[in-house]
XYZ file of C-alpha atoms in Angstrom:
255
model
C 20.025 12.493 1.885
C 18.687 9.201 2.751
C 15.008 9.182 4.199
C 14.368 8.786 7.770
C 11.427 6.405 8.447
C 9.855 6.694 11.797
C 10.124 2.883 13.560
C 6.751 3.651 15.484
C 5.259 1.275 17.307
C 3.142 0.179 14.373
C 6.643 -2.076 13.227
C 5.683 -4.324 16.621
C 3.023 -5.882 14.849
C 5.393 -8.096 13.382
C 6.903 -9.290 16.432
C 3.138 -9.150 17.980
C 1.113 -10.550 14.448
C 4.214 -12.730 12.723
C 3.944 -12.063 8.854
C -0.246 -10.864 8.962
C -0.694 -8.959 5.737
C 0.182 -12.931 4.327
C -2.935 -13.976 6.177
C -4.964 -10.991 4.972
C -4.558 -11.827 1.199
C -4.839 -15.678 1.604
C -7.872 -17.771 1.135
C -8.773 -18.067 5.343
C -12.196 -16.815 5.099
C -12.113 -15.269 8.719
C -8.247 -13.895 8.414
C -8.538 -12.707 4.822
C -9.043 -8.889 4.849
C -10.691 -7.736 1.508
C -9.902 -4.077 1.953
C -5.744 -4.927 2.076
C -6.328 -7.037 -0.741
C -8.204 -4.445 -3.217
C -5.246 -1.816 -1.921
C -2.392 -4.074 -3.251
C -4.700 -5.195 -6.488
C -5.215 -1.344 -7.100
C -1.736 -0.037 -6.267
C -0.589 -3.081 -8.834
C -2.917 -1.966 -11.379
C -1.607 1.429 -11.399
C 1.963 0.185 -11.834
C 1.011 -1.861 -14.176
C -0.125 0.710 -16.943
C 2.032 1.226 -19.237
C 5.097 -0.517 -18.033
C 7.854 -2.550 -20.144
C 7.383 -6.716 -20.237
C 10.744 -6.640 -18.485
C 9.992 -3.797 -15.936
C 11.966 -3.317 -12.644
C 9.211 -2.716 -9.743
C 10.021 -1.972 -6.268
C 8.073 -2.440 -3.019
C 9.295 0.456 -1.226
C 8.358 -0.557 2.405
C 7.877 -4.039 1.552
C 6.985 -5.062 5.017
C 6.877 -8.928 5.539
C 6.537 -8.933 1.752
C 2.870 -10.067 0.765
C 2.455 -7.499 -1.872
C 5.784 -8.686 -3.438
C 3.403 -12.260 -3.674
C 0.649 -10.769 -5.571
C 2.944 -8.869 -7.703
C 4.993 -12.322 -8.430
C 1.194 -13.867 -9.325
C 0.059 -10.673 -11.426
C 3.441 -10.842 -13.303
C 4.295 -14.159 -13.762
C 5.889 -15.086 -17.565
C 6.716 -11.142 -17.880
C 10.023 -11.079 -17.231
C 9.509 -8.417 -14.339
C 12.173 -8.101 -12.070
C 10.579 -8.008 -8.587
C 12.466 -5.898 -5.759
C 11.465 -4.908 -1.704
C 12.976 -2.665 0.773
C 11.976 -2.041 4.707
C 14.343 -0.331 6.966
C 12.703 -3.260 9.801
C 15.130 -5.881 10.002
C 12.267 -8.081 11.240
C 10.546 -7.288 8.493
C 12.651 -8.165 6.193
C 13.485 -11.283 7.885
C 10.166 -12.042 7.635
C 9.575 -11.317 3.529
C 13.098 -13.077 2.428
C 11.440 -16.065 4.606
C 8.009 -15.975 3.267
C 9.069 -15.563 -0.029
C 12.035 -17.794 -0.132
C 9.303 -21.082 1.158
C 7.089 -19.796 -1.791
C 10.045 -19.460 -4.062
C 9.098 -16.602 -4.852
C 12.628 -14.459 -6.223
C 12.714 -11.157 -5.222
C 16.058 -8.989 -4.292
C 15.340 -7.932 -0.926
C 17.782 -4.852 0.342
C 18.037 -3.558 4.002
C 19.221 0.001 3.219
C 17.707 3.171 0.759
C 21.582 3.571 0.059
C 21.925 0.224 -1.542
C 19.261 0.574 -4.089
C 20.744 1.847 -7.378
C 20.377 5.466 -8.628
C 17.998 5.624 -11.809
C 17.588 1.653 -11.752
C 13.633 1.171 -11.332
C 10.880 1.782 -13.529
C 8.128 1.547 -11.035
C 8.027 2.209 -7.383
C 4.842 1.304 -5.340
C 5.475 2.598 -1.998
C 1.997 2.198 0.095
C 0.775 3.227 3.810
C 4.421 4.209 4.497
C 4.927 7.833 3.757
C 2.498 8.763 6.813
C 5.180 6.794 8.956
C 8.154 9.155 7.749
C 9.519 11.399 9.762
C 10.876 13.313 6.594
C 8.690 13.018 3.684
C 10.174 15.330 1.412
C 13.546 13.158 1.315
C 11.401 9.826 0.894
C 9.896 11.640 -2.456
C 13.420 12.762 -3.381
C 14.927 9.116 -2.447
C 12.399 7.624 -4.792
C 13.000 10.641 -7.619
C 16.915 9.158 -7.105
C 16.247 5.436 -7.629
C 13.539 5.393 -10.864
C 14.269 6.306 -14.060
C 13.261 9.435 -16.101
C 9.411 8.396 -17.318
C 9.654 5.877 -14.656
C 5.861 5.815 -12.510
C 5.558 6.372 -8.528
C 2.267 5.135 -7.162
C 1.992 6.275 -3.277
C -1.180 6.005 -1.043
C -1.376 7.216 2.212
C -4.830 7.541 4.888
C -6.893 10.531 3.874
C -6.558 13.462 6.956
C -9.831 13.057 8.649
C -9.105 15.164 12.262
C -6.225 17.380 13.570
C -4.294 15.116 14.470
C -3.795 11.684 12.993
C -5.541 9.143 14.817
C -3.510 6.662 14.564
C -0.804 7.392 17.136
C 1.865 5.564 14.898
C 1.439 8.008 11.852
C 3.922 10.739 12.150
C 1.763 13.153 10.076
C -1.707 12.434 7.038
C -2.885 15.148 4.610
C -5.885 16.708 2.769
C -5.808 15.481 -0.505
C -5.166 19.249 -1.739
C -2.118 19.136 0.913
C -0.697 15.895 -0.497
C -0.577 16.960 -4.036
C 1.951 19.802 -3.158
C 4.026 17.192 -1.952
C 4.873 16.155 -5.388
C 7.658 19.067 -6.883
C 6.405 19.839 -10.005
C 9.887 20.141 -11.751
C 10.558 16.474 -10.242
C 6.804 14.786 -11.089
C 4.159 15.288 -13.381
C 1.010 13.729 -11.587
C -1.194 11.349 -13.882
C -3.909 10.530 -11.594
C -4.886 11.413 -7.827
C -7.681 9.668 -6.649
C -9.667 9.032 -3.353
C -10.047 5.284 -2.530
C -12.024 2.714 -0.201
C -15.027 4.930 1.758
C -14.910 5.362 5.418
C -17.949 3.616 6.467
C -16.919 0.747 4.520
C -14.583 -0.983 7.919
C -17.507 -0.382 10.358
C -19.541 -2.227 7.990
C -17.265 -4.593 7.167
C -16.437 -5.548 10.987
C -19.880 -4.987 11.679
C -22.038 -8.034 13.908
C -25.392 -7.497 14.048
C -27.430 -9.272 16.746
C -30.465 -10.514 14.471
C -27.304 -12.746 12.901
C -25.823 -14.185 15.759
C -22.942 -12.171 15.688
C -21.779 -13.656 13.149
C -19.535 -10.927 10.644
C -21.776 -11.338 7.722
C -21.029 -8.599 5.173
C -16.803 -9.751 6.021
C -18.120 -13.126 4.744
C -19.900 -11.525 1.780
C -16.702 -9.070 0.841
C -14.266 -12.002 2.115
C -15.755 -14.532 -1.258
C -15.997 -11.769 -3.489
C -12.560 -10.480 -2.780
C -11.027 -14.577 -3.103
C -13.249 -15.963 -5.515
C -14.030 -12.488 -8.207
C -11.195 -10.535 -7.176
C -13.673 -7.752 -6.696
C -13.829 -5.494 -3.552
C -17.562 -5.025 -2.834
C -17.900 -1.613 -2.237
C -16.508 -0.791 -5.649
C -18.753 -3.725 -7.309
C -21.616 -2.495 -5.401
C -21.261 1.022 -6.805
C -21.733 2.508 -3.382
C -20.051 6.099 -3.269
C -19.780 7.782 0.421
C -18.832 11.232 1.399
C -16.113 10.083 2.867
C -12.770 8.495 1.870
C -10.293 6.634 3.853
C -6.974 6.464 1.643
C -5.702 8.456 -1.264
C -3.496 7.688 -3.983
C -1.306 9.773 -6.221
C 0.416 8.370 -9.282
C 3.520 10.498 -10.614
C 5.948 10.234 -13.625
C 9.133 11.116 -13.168
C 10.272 13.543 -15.206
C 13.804 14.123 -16.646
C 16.482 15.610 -14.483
């Protein structure tokens, strides 16, 4: 059965925003967002391990295609054979554009049923799985479409109240909840870790009077993120309570 994804309003923000998560990983010191940029170097990282020179990765939820860009950057010479999927035709509109004026080659496909059965070896599929109305067929679409051995790295928000505060999530989970997603006769889990702390956005959007307003600690993680490819949280050590996004990694393991 092919997954249902929930087209909340969240998909609006690229009719509202135009192709943002560009803009959050480019050099624009005010539009650059350092905490989408560690995510996709992370997520990367994690697919990365591991894999064949000649690997086939897919974006599952590609969006307007950004982390496609980095990927194309981080695997340039490899012989890595780059792939995206969004069930938003907008959104897809939007990557085969953005990527196409960067020629940037990617195959782009508008339907789970066109991607091939047992085709990829990695699937990155991130901040989508909270939007799916079904996420037990998402996990088995994905078991479909990547090889045996083949490595799944999914993050989703961290369950921090009742019910999800963001109105366009369909459902989050305790990390312990989130593991049992993962059929154990379908994945073997490698790594599950808890990622990016809490306090780290108020701080980040934070404008303290005594410096005119001015964002200074987004300026501060803004250069490290574009000019050290660090995220400053994790260079600074700092380890809060709290977490804001999880991440599971998962073989798949032979039918």
């Amino acid at each position: 059965m092919t997954p249902v994804v929930h087209a909340d309003a969240a998909f609006a923000k690229y009719a509202e925003r135009g192709a943002y998560h560009w803009r959050e990983i480019g050099p624009g010191l005010i539009a650059h967002n350092a905490f989408t940029a560690e995510r996709y170097r992370t997520v990367i990282d994690r697919a990365a391990a591991g894999a064949a020179a000649a690997a086939k990765v897919l974006d599952y939820g590609c969006g307007d295609g950004a982390l496609i860009g980095v990927m194309h950057r981080r695997f340039a010479g490899t012989g890595t054979e780059l792939h995206g999927f969004d069930p938003n035709p907008l959104a897809i509109t939007m990557a085969d554009s953005m990527l196409t004026e960067r020629a940037i080659g990617a195959t782009l496909h508008r339907s789970a049923a066109d991607l091939p059965d047992a085709y990829f070896d990695r699937i990155i599929c991130t901040e989508v799985i909270e939007h799916a109305s079904s996420p037990d067929n998402l996990l088995r679409d994905f078991a479909r479409v990547l090889k045996p051995g083949g490595r799944l790295v999914v993050t989703t928000p961290i369950r921090l109240t009742e019910q999800p505060e963001d109105p366009n999530h369909v459902r989050e989970w305790f990390p312990t909840e989130f593991a049992q997603l993962f059929d154990p006769s379908t994945w073997r889990i490698i790594a599950h870790e808890q990622l990016v702390p809490a306090a780290a956005p108020e701080v980040y959007f934070w404008r303290p009077r005594i410096f005119a307003r001015v964002p200074v600690f987004r300026l501060m993680c803004n250069l490290l993120s574009i000019y050290a490819g660090v995220n400053a949280m994790s260079w600074l050590r700092m380890r809060p309570r709290l977490f804001m996004m999880q991440m599971v990694v998962a073989e798949r393991t032979a039918p």
